[in-house]
Every structure is written in C-alpha cells, then in structure tokens.
Amino acid sequence: GDSVTQMEGPVTLSEEAFLTINCTYTATGYPSLFWYVQYPGEGLQLLLKATKADDKGSNKGFEATYRKETTSFHLEKGSVQVSDSAVYFCALSDLGAAGNKLTFGGGTRVLVKP
Amino acid sequence: GAGVSQSPSNKVTEKGKDVELRCDPISGHTALYWYRQSLGQGLEFLIYFQGNSAPDKSGLPSDRFSAERTGGSVSTLTIQRTQQEDSAVYLCASTEGANTGELFFGEGSRLTVL
C-alpha cells in the first residue's frame, strides 16, 4: 500500500537558519503530494501541495518539489522564524482512489529558537 | 461556524466505557474524514464519508469502532468498550468535493482511557 516516510524530529534550529525536512513516498499510482503543518494548539492546515512530477509547491517561504525519479517531496525554507515552530506532516493522495484519503508521514517537530 | 468543530476537546474515560466523539464539518462540505493520531505516531485514516454514506471504512481498527453521518453534516464516531490503546487524538476533516486535494481539519478530540 501507499506509505510516506519523513525524517524524525525534533529538529531544533536558530532563527534565520535553513530548514530541510526530508520526505519520501511509496505509491502505486500517480499521487498528489502535500505538506500539512500543525501549529501549537491548532488543527492541521495545508501548507503547500504539488499534483504532478516536477511541480513546485510554495507558501509562506516554504518550497517543495515533486521528484518522481527519487519519489521525494522535501520541504525547505531558507530562513526560518520562531513562528515556524510547529509539527510538519508530509502526505500523499491517490486521487484515483475513492475520495481524497490522505496517507501521512509520522510528522516532524520543528523548534526555532530566537 | 467557519471551521471544522469537534467535541469534546478532551475526554477521560474508564476502560470498558463507551464514548462518542462529534464532528461538525464546514457547511457545504460533502466529504468528511476521521483520522487518529496516537502519541508519537502519524495520522491513521479511520473512515471516509461522502454525504451520508461511507464508501471507505477500511481504517476502523476493530468492530468496537463505528461512525455515522446524518443529514450530510454532523458525524459521530463511537468507540464501544474502550481500551487503553484507544487513547489518542481523534481528528475530523472535511472537504468540498471528493478530489480537491485539501482537507480542512478540526482541532481534534483527545481521548484518554484509564
């Protein structure tokens, strides 16, 4: 079945540091790929997405490129802020299946220190 | 309301008791999903509703778990004869159509089984 693997946290960074969170996936079809973020005390929300190979999703300074050849969707941000402290989840959706069931990775907690 | 609403936000129960968790999706959203987030784990899919029907129940862990949705809106997840391993955060999400790619999550119901 489909699966998503992402690097374990926690990841602790200083403000303005470069952030990378690795994500790789296994899927039988041609999934869409997502990054969701969960800020402290809030529900998960979509950060960015890419629906086909070589697409780049971007939002709030974060970027991720859909790499079919390496089955990866790594999340990057060039200069993090304290407000980026959150748990980040990589996910895939095989839109050929019934509904829009997302398969999530285990989440990566990021802590940005001032 | 503007977002997905879940209740109760916290529930502590004794082993063997039944619990009901409620989800009120965003108005007009036809698709509704239940996920479970256990400590240190990723998000585990439980069930998907399109309208009032549940075409995908594949994630329900046992027959102690059931869910229903009435009027194409509110959904209730019921766990009978709770066990300690049921302790988790139960998340509900909704989306406008079956294949839009973005799920809108509630803040979750934290269940603790003593």
JSON list of C-alpha atoms in Angstrom, two decimals:
[
{"chain": "A", "resi": 1, "resn": "GLY", "atom": "CA", "xyz": [0.00, 0.00, 0.00]},
{"chain": "A", "resi": 2, "resn": "ASP", "atom": "CA", "xyz": [0.87, 3.67, -0.10]},
{"chain": "A", "resi": 3, "resn": "SER", "atom": "CA", "xyz": [3.28, 4.99, 2.52]},
{"chain": "A", "resi": 4, "resn": "VAL", "atom": "CA", "xyz": [5.14, 8.16, 3.46]},
{"chain": "A", "resi": 5, "resn": "THR", "atom": "CA", "xyz": [8.41, 8.34, 5.34]},
{"chain": "A", "resi": 6, "resn": "GLN", "atom": "CA", "xyz": [9.74, 11.55, 6.77]},
{"chain": "A", "resi": 7, "resn": "MET", "atom": "CA", "xyz": [12.67, 12.39, 8.97]},
{"chain": "A", "resi": 8, "resn": "GLU", "atom": "CA", "xyz": [12.12, 12.09, 12.67]},
{"chain": "A", "resi": 9, "resn": "GLY", "atom": "CA", "xyz": [12.39, 15.11, 14.87]},
{"chain": "A", "resi": 10, "resn": "PRO", "atom": "CA", "xyz": [12.68, 17.10, 16.81]},
{"chain": "A", "resi": 11, "resn": "VAL", "atom": "CA", "xyz": [14.62, 19.48, 14.65]},
{"chain": "A", "resi": 12, "resn": "THR", "atom": "CA", "xyz": [15.98, 22.43, 16.61]},
{"chain": "A", "resi": 13, "resn": "LEU", "atom": "CA", "xyz": [17.21, 25.48, 14.72]},
{"chain": "A", "resi": 14, "resn": "SER", "atom": "CA", "xyz": [18.19, 29.04, 15.35]},
{"chain": "A", "resi": 15, "resn": "GLU", "atom": "CA", "xyz": [16.23, 31.86, 13.77]},
{"chain": "A", "resi": 16, "resn": "GLU", "atom": "CA", "xyz": [17.26, 32.59, 10.16]},
{"chain": "A", "resi": 17, "resn": "ALA", "atom": "CA", "xyz": [18.71, 29.10, 9.71]},
{"chain": "A", "resi": 18, "resn": "PHE", "atom": "CA", "xyz": [17.98, 26.94, 6.67]},
{"chain": "A", "resi": 19, "resn": "LEU", "atom": "CA", "xyz": [15.41, 24.19, 7.18]},
{"chain": "A", "resi": 20, "resn": "THR", "atom": "CA", "xyz": [15.07, 20.94, 5.26]},
{"chain": "A", "resi": 21, "resn": "ILE", "atom": "CA", "xyz": [12.67, 18.16, 6.15]},
{"chain": "A", "resi": 22, "resn": "ASN", "atom": "CA", "xyz": [13.09, 15.04, 4.05]},
{"chain": "A", "resi": 23, "resn": "CYS", "atom": "CA", "xyz": [10.06, 13.14, 2.77]},
{"chain": "A", "resi": 24, "resn": "THR", "atom": "CA", "xyz": [9.93, 10.08, 0.54]},
{"chain": "A", "resi": 25, "resn": "TYR", "atom": "CA", "xyz": [6.91, 8.11, -0.56]},
{"chain": "A", "resi": 26, "resn": "THR", "atom": "CA", "xyz": [5.78, 4.80, -1.98]},
{"chain": "A", "resi": 27, "resn": "ALA", "atom": "CA", "xyz": [2.69, 4.72, -4.13]},
{"chain": "A", "resi": 28, "resn": "THR", "atom": "CA", "xyz": [1.27, 2.50, -6.85]},
{"chain": "A", "resi": 29, "resn": "GLY", "atom": "CA", "xyz": [-0.37, 5.30, -8.82]},
{"chain": "A", "resi": 30, "resn": "TYR", "atom": "CA", "xyz": [0.49, 8.91, -9.50]},
{"chain": "A", "resi": 31, "resn": "PRO", "atom": "CA", "xyz": [-0.23, 10.65, -6.23]},
{"chain": "A", "resi": 32, "resn": "SER", "atom": "CA", "xyz": [-0.55, 14.27, -5.34]},
{"chain": "A", "resi": 33, "resn": "LEU", "atom": "CA", "xyz": [1.81, 15.33, -2.57]},
{"chain": "A", "resi": 34, "resn": "PHE", "atom": "CA", "xyz": [1.18, 17.66, 0.34]},
{"chain": "A", "resi": 35, "resn": "TRP", "atom": "CA", "xyz": [2.78, 19.28, 3.33]},
{"chain": "A", "resi": 36, "resn": "TYR", "atom": "CA", "xyz": [0.50, 20.00, 6.27]},
{"chain": "A", "resi": 37, "resn": "VAL", "atom": "CA", "xyz": [1.50, 21.99, 9.34]},
{"chain": "A", "resi": 38, "resn": "GLN", "atom": "CA", "xyz": [0.18, 21.85, 12.88]},
{"chain": "A", "resi": 39, "resn": "TYR", "atom": "CA", "xyz": [0.96, 24.93, 14.95]},
{"chain": "A", "resi": 40, "resn": "PRO", "atom": "CA", "xyz": [0.73, 24.61, 18.75]},
{"chain": "A", "resi": 41, "resn": "GLY", "atom": "CA", "xyz": [-2.88, 24.45, 19.86]},
{"chain": "A", "resi": 42, "resn": "GLU", "atom": "CA", "xyz": [-4.26, 24.49, 16.32]},
{"chain": "A", "resi": 43, "resn": "GLY", "atom": "CA", "xyz": [-5.59, 21.99, 13.81]},
{"chain": "A", "resi": 44, "resn": "LEU", "atom": "CA", "xyz": [-3.65, 20.74, 10.82]},
{"chain": "A", "resi": 45, "resn": "GLN", "atom": "CA", "xyz": [-3.66, 23.08, 7.87]},
{"chain": "A", "resi": 46, "resn": "LEU", "atom": "CA", "xyz": [-2.42, 22.72, 4.34]},
{"chain": "A", "resi": 47, "resn": "LEU", "atom": "CA", "xyz": [0.95, 24.39, 3.78]},
{"chain": "A", "resi": 48, "resn": "LEU", "atom": "CA", "xyz": [1.57, 23.52, 0.13]},
{"chain": "A", "resi": 49, "resn": "LYS", "atom": "CA", "xyz": [0.92, 20.90, -2.50]},
{"chain": "A", "resi": 50, "resn": "ALA", "atom": "CA", "xyz": [2.08, 19.56, -5.87]},
{"chain": "A", "resi": 51, "resn": "THR", "atom": "CA", "xyz": [-0.06, 17.46, -8.15]},
{"chain": "A", "resi": 52, "resn": "LYS", "atom": "CA", "xyz": [2.39, 16.15, -10.74]},
{"chain": "A", "resi": 53, "resn": "ALA", "atom": "CA", "xyz": [6.05, 15.44, -11.29]},
{"chain": "A", "resi": 54, "resn": "ASP", "atom": "CA", "xyz": [8.39, 18.46, -11.29]},
{"chain": "A", "resi": 55, "resn": "ASP", "atom": "CA", "xyz": [5.70, 20.72, -9.84]},
{"chain": "A", "resi": 56, "resn": "LYS", "atom": "CA", "xyz": [6.91, 23.02, -7.09]},
{"chain": "A", "resi": 57, "resn": "GLY", "atom": "CA", "xyz": [4.57, 23.95, -4.28]},
{"chain": "A", "resi": 58, "resn": "SER", "atom": "CA", "xyz": [5.30, 27.09, -2.29]},
{"chain": "A", "resi": 59, "resn": "ASN", "atom": "CA", "xyz": [3.75, 29.08, 0.52]},
{"chain": "A", "resi": 60, "resn": "LYS", "atom": "CA", "xyz": [4.96, 31.30, 3.39]},
{"chain": "A", "resi": 61, "resn": "GLY", "atom": "CA", "xyz": [8.55, 30.99, 2.19]},
{"chain": "A", "resi": 62, "resn": "PHE", "atom": "CA", "xyz": [8.40, 27.18, 2.17]},
{"chain": "A", "resi": 63, "resn": "GLU", "atom": "CA", "xyz": [9.00, 25.19, -1.01]},
{"chain": "A", "resi": 64, "resn": "ALA", "atom": "CA", "xyz": [8.85, 21.55, -2.04]},
{"chain": "A", "resi": 65, "resn": "THR", "atom": "CA", "xyz": [9.41, 19.97, -5.45]},
{"chain": "A", "resi": 66, "resn": "TYR", "atom": "CA", "xyz": [7.72, 16.76, -6.58]},
{"chain": "A", "resi": 67, "resn": "ARG", "atom": "CA", "xyz": [10.59, 14.48, -7.65]},
{"chain": "A", "resi": 68, "resn": "LYS", "atom": "CA", "xyz": [9.20, 11.36, -9.26]},
{"chain": "A", "resi": 69, "resn": "GLU", "atom": "CA", "xyz": [12.62, 9.88, -10.02]},
{"chain": "A", "resi": 70, "resn": "THR", "atom": "CA", "xyz": [13.58, 9.89, -6.36]},
{"chain": "A", "resi": 71, "resn": "THR", "atom": "CA", "xyz": [9.99, 9.59, -5.03]},
{"chain": "A", "resi": 72, "resn": "SER", "atom": "CA", "xyz": [10.65, 12.58, -2.79]},
{"chain": "A", "resi": 73, "resn": "PHE", "atom": "CA", "xyz": [8.98, 15.81, -1.72]},
{"chain": "A", "resi": 74, "resn": "HIS", "atom": "CA", "xyz": [11.46, 17.51, 0.60]},
{"chain": "A", "resi": 75, "resn": "LEU", "atom": "CA", "xyz": [10.34, 20.67, 2.38]},
{"chain": "A", "resi": 76, "resn": "GLU", "atom": "CA", "xyz": [12.72, 23.65, 2.52]},
{"chain": "A", "resi": 77, "resn": "LYS", "atom": "CA", "xyz": [12.78, 27.16, 3.88]},
{"chain": "A", "resi": 78, "resn": "GLY", "atom": "CA", "xyz": [15.74, 29.45, 3.54]},
{"chain": "A", "resi": 79, "resn": "SER", "atom": "CA", "xyz": [15.35, 31.48, 6.72]},
{"chain": "A", "resi": 80, "resn": "VAL", "atom": "CA", "xyz": [13.11, 30.22, 9.50]},
{"chain": "A", "resi": 81, "resn": "GLN", "atom": "CA", "xyz": [11.38, 32.31, 12.12]},
{"chain": "A", "resi": 82, "resn": "VAL", "atom": "CA", "xyz": [10.29, 31.48, 15.65]},
{"chain": "A", "resi": 83, "resn": "SER", "atom": "CA", "xyz": [6.71, 31.42, 14.34]},
{"chain": "A", "resi": 84, "resn": "ASP", "atom": "CA", "xyz": [7.62, 28.44, 12.12]},
{"chain": "A", "resi": 85, "resn": "SER", "atom": "CA", "xyz": [7.84, 26.23, 15.20]},
{"chain": "A", "resi": 86, "resn": "ALA", "atom": "CA", "xyz": [5.30, 23.50, 14.54]},
{"chain": "A", "resi": 87, "resn": "VAL", "atom": "CA", "xyz": [4.86, 19.87, 13.52]},
{"chain": "A", "resi": 88, "resn": "TYR", "atom": "CA", "xyz": [5.11, 19.27, 9.78]},
{"chain": "A", "resi": 89, "resn": "PHE", "atom": "CA", "xyz": [3.44, 16.33, 8.06]},
{"chain": "A", "resi": 90, "resn": "CYS", "atom": "CA", "xyz": [4.15, 15.07, 4.57]},
{"chain": "A", "resi": 91, "resn": "ALA", "atom": "CA", "xyz": [1.22, 13.34, 2.89]},
{"chain": "A", "resi": 92, "resn": "LEU", "atom": "CA", "xyz": [0.11, 11.82, -0.37]},
{"chain": "A", "resi": 93, "resn": "SER", "atom": "CA", "xyz": [-3.24, 11.34, -2.01]},
{"chain": "A", "resi": 94, "resn": "ASP", "atom": "CA", "xyz": [-4.00, 8.95, -4.78]},
{"chain": "A", "resi": 95, "resn": "LEU", "atom": "CA", "xyz": [-6.84, 10.76, -6.45]},
{"chain": "A", "resi": 96, "resn": "GLY", "atom": "CA", "xyz": [-7.75, 7.64, -8.38]},
{"chain": "A", "resi": 97, "resn": "ALA", "atom": "CA", "xyz": [-8.99, 6.05, -5.18]},
{"chain": "A", "resi": 98, "resn": "ALA", "atom": "CA", "xyz": [-12.36, 6.63, -3.61]},
{"chain": "A", "resi": 99, "resn": "GLY", "atom": "CA", "xyz": [-12.45, 10.02, -2.01]},
{"chain": "A", "resi": 100, "resn": "ASN", "atom": "CA", "xyz": [-9.39, 12.00, -1.14]},
{"chain": "A", "resi": 101, "resn": "LYS", "atom": "CA", "xyz": [-7.89, 9.79, 1.53]},
{"chain": "A", "resi": 102, "resn": "LEU", "atom": "CA", "xyz": [-4.53, 11.16, 2.59]},
{"chain": "A", "resi": 103, "resn": "THR", "atom": "CA", "xyz": [-1.70, 8.93, 3.77]},
{"chain": "A", "resi": 104, "resn": "PHE", "atom": "CA", "xyz": [0.51, 10.81, 6.24]},
{"chain": "A", "resi": 105, "resn": "GLY", "atom": "CA", "xyz": [4.06, 10.50, 7.39]},
{"chain": "A", "resi": 106, "resn": "GLY", "atom": "CA", "xyz": [4.87, 10.42, 11.09]},
{"chain": "A", "resi": 107, "resn": "GLY", "atom": "CA", "xyz": [5.38, 14.17, 11.42]},
{"chain": "A", "resi": 108, "resn": "THR", "atom": "CA", "xyz": [8.49, 16.20, 12.19]},
{"chain": "A", "resi": 109, "resn": "ARG", "atom": "CA", "xyz": [8.52, 18.60, 15.09]},
{"chain": "A", "resi": 110, "resn": "VAL", "atom": "CA", "xyz": [10.48, 21.78, 14.39]},
{"chain": "A", "resi": 111, "resn": "LEU", "atom": "CA", "xyz": [11.57, 24.16, 17.13]},
{"chain": "A", "resi": 112, "resn": "VAL", "atom": "CA", "xyz": [13.04, 27.50, 16.14]},
{"chain": "A", "resi": 113, "resn": "LYS", "atom": "CA", "xyz": [14.89, 29.35, 18.87]},
{"chain": "A", "resi": 114, "resn": "PRO", "atom": "CA", "xyz": [15.42, 33.12, 18.85]},
{"chain": "B", "resi": 1, "resn": "GLY", "atom": "CA", "xyz": [-19.03, 28.11, 12.20]},
{"chain": "B", "resi": 2, "resn": "ALA", "atom": "CA", "xyz": [-16.15, 28.98, 9.96]},
{"chain": "B", "resi": 3, "resn": "GLY", "atom": "CA", "xyz": [-14.13, 25.85, 10.58]},
{"chain": "B", "resi": 4, "resn": "VAL", "atom": "CA", "xyz": [-14.48, 22.19, 11.46]},
{"chain": "B", "resi": 5, "resn": "SER", "atom": "CA", "xyz": [-15.72, 21.87, 15.02]},
{"chain": "B", "resi": 6, "resn": "GLN", "atom": "CA", "xyz": [-15.09, 18.84, 17.22]},
{"chain": "B", "resi": 7, "resn": "SER", "atom": "CA", "xyz": [-16.38, 17.97, 20.65]},
{"chain": "B", "resi": 8, "resn": "PRO", "atom": "CA", "xyz": [-15.44, 17.21, 23.30]},
{"chain": "B", "resi": 9, "resn": "SER", "atom": "CA", "xyz": [-11.94, 18.64, 23.05]},
{"chain": "B", "resi": 10, "resn": "ASN", "atom": "CA", "xyz": [-10.85, 16.37, 25.91]},
{"chain": "B", "resi": 11, "resn": "LYS", "atom": "CA", "xyz": [-12.40, 13.18, 27.20]},
{"chain": "B", "resi": 12, "resn": "VAL", "atom": "CA", "xyz": [-11.15, 10.99, 30.02]},
{"chain": "B", "resi": 13, "resn": "THR", "atom": "CA", "xyz": [-12.95, 7.70, 30.45]},
{"chain": "B", "resi": 14, "resn": "GLU", "atom": "CA", "xyz": [-12.55, 4.40, 32.20]},
{"chain": "B", "resi": 15, "resn": "LYS", "atom": "CA", "xyz": [-11.66, 1.22, 30.39]},
{"chain": "B", "resi": 16, "resn": "GLY", "atom": "CA", "xyz": [-14.78, -0.56, 29.18]},
{"chain": "B", "resi": 17, "resn": "LYS", "atom": "CA", "xyz": [-16.96, 2.53, 28.83]},
{"chain": "B", "resi": 18, "resn": "ASP", "atom": "CA", "xyz": [-18.40, 3.75, 25.53]},
{"chain": "B", "resi": 19, "resn": "VAL", "atom": "CA", "xyz": [-17.53, 7.17, 24.13]},
{"chain": "B", "resi": 20, "resn": "GLU", "atom": "CA", "xyz": [-18.96, 9.35, 21.38]},
{"chain": "B", "resi": 21, "resn": "LEU", "atom": "CA", "xyz": [-16.96, 11.96, 19.54]},
{"chain": "B", "resi": 22, "resn": "ARG", "atom": "CA", "xyz": [-18.68, 14.58, 17.42]},
{"chain": "B", "resi": 23, "resn": "CYS", "atom": "CA", "xyz": [-17.61, 16.40, 14.30]},
{"chain": "B", "resi": 24, "resn": "ASP", "atom": "CA", "xyz": [-19.38, 19.35, 12.72]},
{"chain": "B", "resi": 25, "resn": "PRO", "atom": "CA", "xyz": [-17.83, 19.95, 9.29]},
{"chain": "B", "resi": 26, "resn": "ILE", "atom": "CA", "xyz": [-17.63, 23.17, 7.33]},
{"chain": "B", "resi": 27, "resn": "SER", "atom": "CA", "xyz": [-21.03, 24.00, 5.89]},
{"chain": "B", "resi": 28, "resn": "GLY", "atom": "CA", "xyz": [-21.43, 22.64, 2.38]},
{"chain": "B", "resi": 29, "resn": "HIS", "atom": "CA", "xyz": [-18.55, 20.20, 2.59]},
{"chain": "B", "resi": 30, "resn": "THR", "atom": "CA", "xyz": [-19.76, 16.85, 1.30]},
{"chain": "B", "resi": 31, "resn": "ALA", "atom": "CA", "xyz": [-16.74, 14.74, 2.21]},
{"chain": "B", "resi": 32, "resn": "LEU", "atom": "CA", "xyz": [-15.80, 14.01, 5.82]},
{"chain": "B", "resi": 33, "resn": "TYR", "atom": "CA", "xyz": [-12.87, 12.03, 7.21]},
{"chain": "B", "resi": 34, "resn": "TRP", "atom": "CA", "xyz": [-11.87, 10.67, 10.60]},
{"chain": "B", "resi": 35, "resn": "TYR", "atom": "CA", "xyz": [-8.21, 10.16, 11.49]},
{"chain": "B", "resi": 36, "resn": "ARG", "atom": "CA", "xyz": [-6.48, 9.04, 14.66]},
{"chain": "B", "resi": 37, "resn": "GLN", "atom": "CA", "xyz": [-3.19, 10.46, 15.93]},
{"chain": "B", "resi": 38, "resn": "SER", "atom": "CA", "xyz": [-1.56, 8.35, 18.60]},
{"chain": "B", "resi": 39, "resn": "LEU", "atom": "CA", "xyz": [1.36, 9.55, 20.71]},
{"chain": "B", "resi": 40, "resn": "GLY", "atom": "CA", "xyz": [4.49, 9.55, 18.61]},
{"chain": "B", "resi": 41, "resn": "GLN", "atom": "CA", "xyz": [2.63, 8.23, 15.58]},
{"chain": "B", "resi": 42, "resn": "GLY", "atom": "CA", "xyz": [1.47, 9.77, 12.35]},
{"chain": "B", "resi": 43, "resn": "LEU", "atom": "CA", "xyz": [-2.12, 10.21, 11.35]},
{"chain": "B", "resi": 44, "resn": "GLU", "atom": "CA", "xyz": [-4.00, 6.97, 10.82]},
{"chain": "B", "resi": 45, "resn": "PHE", "atom": "CA", "xyz": [-7.02, 7.01, 8.49]},
{"chain": "B", "resi": 46, "resn": "LEU", "atom": "CA", "xyz": [-10.19, 5.60, 10.02]},
{"chain": "B", "resi": 47, "resn": "ILE", "atom": "CA", "xyz": [-13.20, 6.27, 7.78]},
{"chain": "B", "resi": 48, "resn": "TYR", "atom": "CA", "xyz": [-14.42, 8.45, 4.93]},
{"chain": "B", "resi": 49, "resn": "PHE", "atom": "CA", "xyz": [-17.93, 9.73, 4.27]},
{"chain": "B", "resi": 50, "resn": "GLN", "atom": "CA", "xyz": [-19.30, 11.11, 1.04]},
{"chain": "B", "resi": 51, "resn": "GLY", "atom": "CA", "xyz": [-22.65, 12.56, 2.01]},
{"chain": "B", "resi": 52, "resn": "ASN", "atom": "CA", "xyz": [-24.19, 10.13, 4.47]},
{"chain": "B", "resi": 53, "resn": "SER", "atom": "CA", "xyz": [-22.59, 7.01, 3.04]},
{"chain": "B", "resi": 54, "resn": "ALA", "atom": "CA", "xyz": [-19.21, 5.60, 3.99]},
{"chain": "B", "resi": 55, "resn": "PRO", "atom": "CA", "xyz": [-17.54, 4.12, 0.90]},
{"chain": "B", "resi": 56, "resn": "ASP", "atom": "CA", "xyz": [-14.30, 3.53, 2.79]},
{"chain": "B", "resi": 57, "resn": "LYS", "atom": "CA", "xyz": [-14.30, 2.12, 6.31]},
{"chain": "B", "resi": 58, "resn": "SER", "atom": "CA", "xyz": [-11.04, 0.31, 5.86]},
{"chain": "B", "resi": 59, "resn": "GLY", "atom": "CA", "xyz": [-9.21, 2.11, 8.65]},
{"chain": "B", "resi": 60, "resn": "LEU", "atom": "CA", "xyz": [-11.54, 1.26, 11.53]},
{"chain": "B", "resi": 61, "resn": "PRO", "atom": "CA", "xyz": [-9.29, -0.82, 13.82]},
{"chain": "B", "resi": 62, "resn": "SER", "atom": "CA", "xyz": [-11.96, -3.15, 15.20]},
{"chain": "B", "resi": 63, "resn": "ASP", "atom": "CA", "xyz": [-15.71, -3.70, 15.38]},
{"chain": "B", "resi": 64, "resn": "ARG", "atom": "CA", "xyz": [-15.74, -1.62, 18.57]},
{"chain": "B", "resi": 65, "resn": "PHE", "atom": "CA", "xyz": [-15.39, 1.42, 16.33]},
{"chain": "B", "resi": 66, "resn": "SER", "atom": "CA", "xyz": [-18.30, 2.77, 14.31]},
{"chain": "B", "resi": 67, "resn": "ALA", "atom": "CA", "xyz": [-19.26, 6.07, 12.76]},
{"chain": "B", "resi": 68, "resn": "GLU", "atom": "CA", "xyz": [-22.31, 7.62, 11.24]},
{"chain": "B", "resi": 69, "resn": "ARG", "atom": "CA", "xyz": [-23.19, 10.81, 9.47]},
{"chain": "B", "resi": 70, "resn": "THR", "atom": "CA", "xyz": [-26.66, 12.26, 9.27]},
{"chain": "B", "resi": 71, "resn": "GLY", "atom": "CA", "xyz": [-28.11, 14.94, 7.05]},
{"chain": "B", "resi": 72, "resn": "GLY", "atom": "CA", "xyz": [-24.84, 15.12, 5.15]},
{"chain": "B", "resi": 73, "resn": "SER", "atom": "CA", "xyz": [-23.42, 17.16, 8.01]},
{"chain": "B", "resi": 74, "resn": "VAL", "atom": "CA", "xyz": [-22.59, 16.14, 11.58]},
{"chain": "B", "resi": 75, "resn": "SER", "atom": "CA", "xyz": [-20.72, 12.91, 12.15]},
{"chain": "B", "resi": 76, "resn": "THR", "atom": "CA", "xyz": [-20.34, 10.85, 15.30]},
{"chain": "B", "resi": 77, "resn": "LEU", "atom": "CA", "xyz": [-17.52, 8.41, 15.95]},
{"chain": "B", "resi": 78, "resn": "THR", "atom": "CA", "xyz": [-18.42, 5.84, 18.60]},
{"chain": "B", "resi": 79, "resn": "ILE", "atom": "CA", "xyz": [-15.96, 3.65, 20.43]},
{"chain": "B", "resi": 80, "resn": "GLN", "atom": "CA", "xyz": [-17.51, 0.84, 22.46]},
{"chain": "B", "resi": 81, "resn": "ARG", "atom": "CA", "xyz": [-15.86, -0.88, 25.41]},
{"chain": "B", "resi": 82, "resn": "THR", "atom": "CA", "xyz": [-12.86, 1.42, 25.26]},
{"chain": "B", "resi": 83, "resn": "GLN", "atom": "CA", "xyz": [-9.37, 0.04, 25.78]},
{"chain": "B", "resi": 84, "resn": "GLN", "atom": "CA", "xyz": [-6.22, 1.84, 26.85]},
{"chain": "B", "resi": 85, "resn": "GLU", "atom": "CA", "xyz": [-4.78, 1.52, 23.34]},
{"chain": "B", "resi": 86, "resn": "ASP", "atom": "CA", "xyz": [-7.68, 3.66, 22.10]},
{"chain": "B", "resi": 87, "resn": "SER", "atom": "CA", "xyz": [-6.09, 6.67, 23.80]},
{"chain": "B", "resi": 88, "resn": "ALA", "atom": "CA", "xyz": [-5.26, 9.14, 21.04]},
{"chain": "B", "resi": 89, "resn": "VAL", "atom": "CA", "xyz": [-6.31, 12.39, 19.42]},
{"chain": "B", "resi": 90, "resn": "TYR", "atom": "CA", "xyz": [-9.19, 11.81, 17.02]},
{"chain": "B", "resi": 91, "resn": "LEU", "atom": "CA", "xyz": [-9.19, 14.27, 14.15]},
{"chain": "B", "resi": 92, "resn": "CYS", "atom": "CA", "xyz": [-12.01, 15.10, 11.80]},
{"chain": "B", "resi": 93, "resn": "ALA", "atom": "CA", "xyz": [-11.56, 16.76, 8.42]},
{"chain": "B", "resi": 94, "resn": "SER", "atom": "CA", "xyz": [-13.89, 17.88, 5.68]},
{"chain": "B", "resi": 95, "resn": "THR", "atom": "CA", "xyz": [-13.60, 18.99, 2.11]},
{"chain": "B", "resi": 96, "resn": "GLU", "atom": "CA", "xyz": [-15.89, 20.41, -0.51]},
{"chain": "B", "resi": 97, "resn": "GLY", "atom": "CA", "xyz": [-15.61, 17.60, -3.01]},
{"chain": "B", "resi": 98, "resn": "ALA", "atom": "CA", "xyz": [-14.12, 14.17, -3.20]},
{"chain": "B", "resi": 99, "resn": "ASN", "atom": "CA", "xyz": [-10.97, 15.12, -5.06]},
{"chain": "B", "resi": 100, "resn": "THR", "atom": "CA", "xyz": [-9.98, 18.67, -4.23]},
{"chain": "B", "resi": 101, "resn": "GLY", "atom": "CA", "xyz": [-6.71, 17.77, -2.55]},
{"chain": "B", "resi": 102, "resn": "GLU", "atom": "CA", "xyz": [-7.11, 19.90, 0.57]},
{"chain": "B", "resi": 103, "resn": "LEU", "atom": "CA", "xyz": [-8.64, 18.70, 3.80]},
{"chain": "B", "resi": 104, "resn": "PHE", "atom": "CA", "xyz": [-9.75, 21.13, 6.49]},
{"chain": "B", "resi": 105, "resn": "PHE", "atom": "CA", "xyz": [-9.09, 19.73, 9.94]},
{"chain": "B", "resi": 106, "resn": "GLY", "atom": "CA", "xyz": [-10.65, 20.35, 13.30]},
{"chain": "B", "resi": 107, "resn": "GLU", "atom": "CA", "xyz": [-8.54, 20.69, 16.43]},
{"chain": "B", "resi": 108, "resn": "GLY", "atom": "CA", "xyz": [-9.29, 17.16, 17.48]},
{"chain": "B", "resi": 109, "resn": "SER", "atom": "CA", "xyz": [-10.74, 15.31, 20.44]},
{"chain": "B", "resi": 110, "resn": "ARG", "atom": "CA", "xyz": [-8.16, 13.99, 22.88]},
{"chain": "B", "resi": 111, "resn": "LEU", "atom": "CA", "xyz": [-9.30, 10.69, 24.36]},
{"chain": "B", "resi": 112, "resn": "THR", "atom": "CA", "xyz": [-7.63, 9.21, 27.43]},
{"chain": "B", "resi": 113, "resn": "VAL", "atom": "CA", "xyz": [-8.69, 5.76, 28.57]},
{"chain": "B", "resi": 114, "resn": "LEU", "atom": "CA", "xyz": [-7.64, 4.95, 32.13]}
]
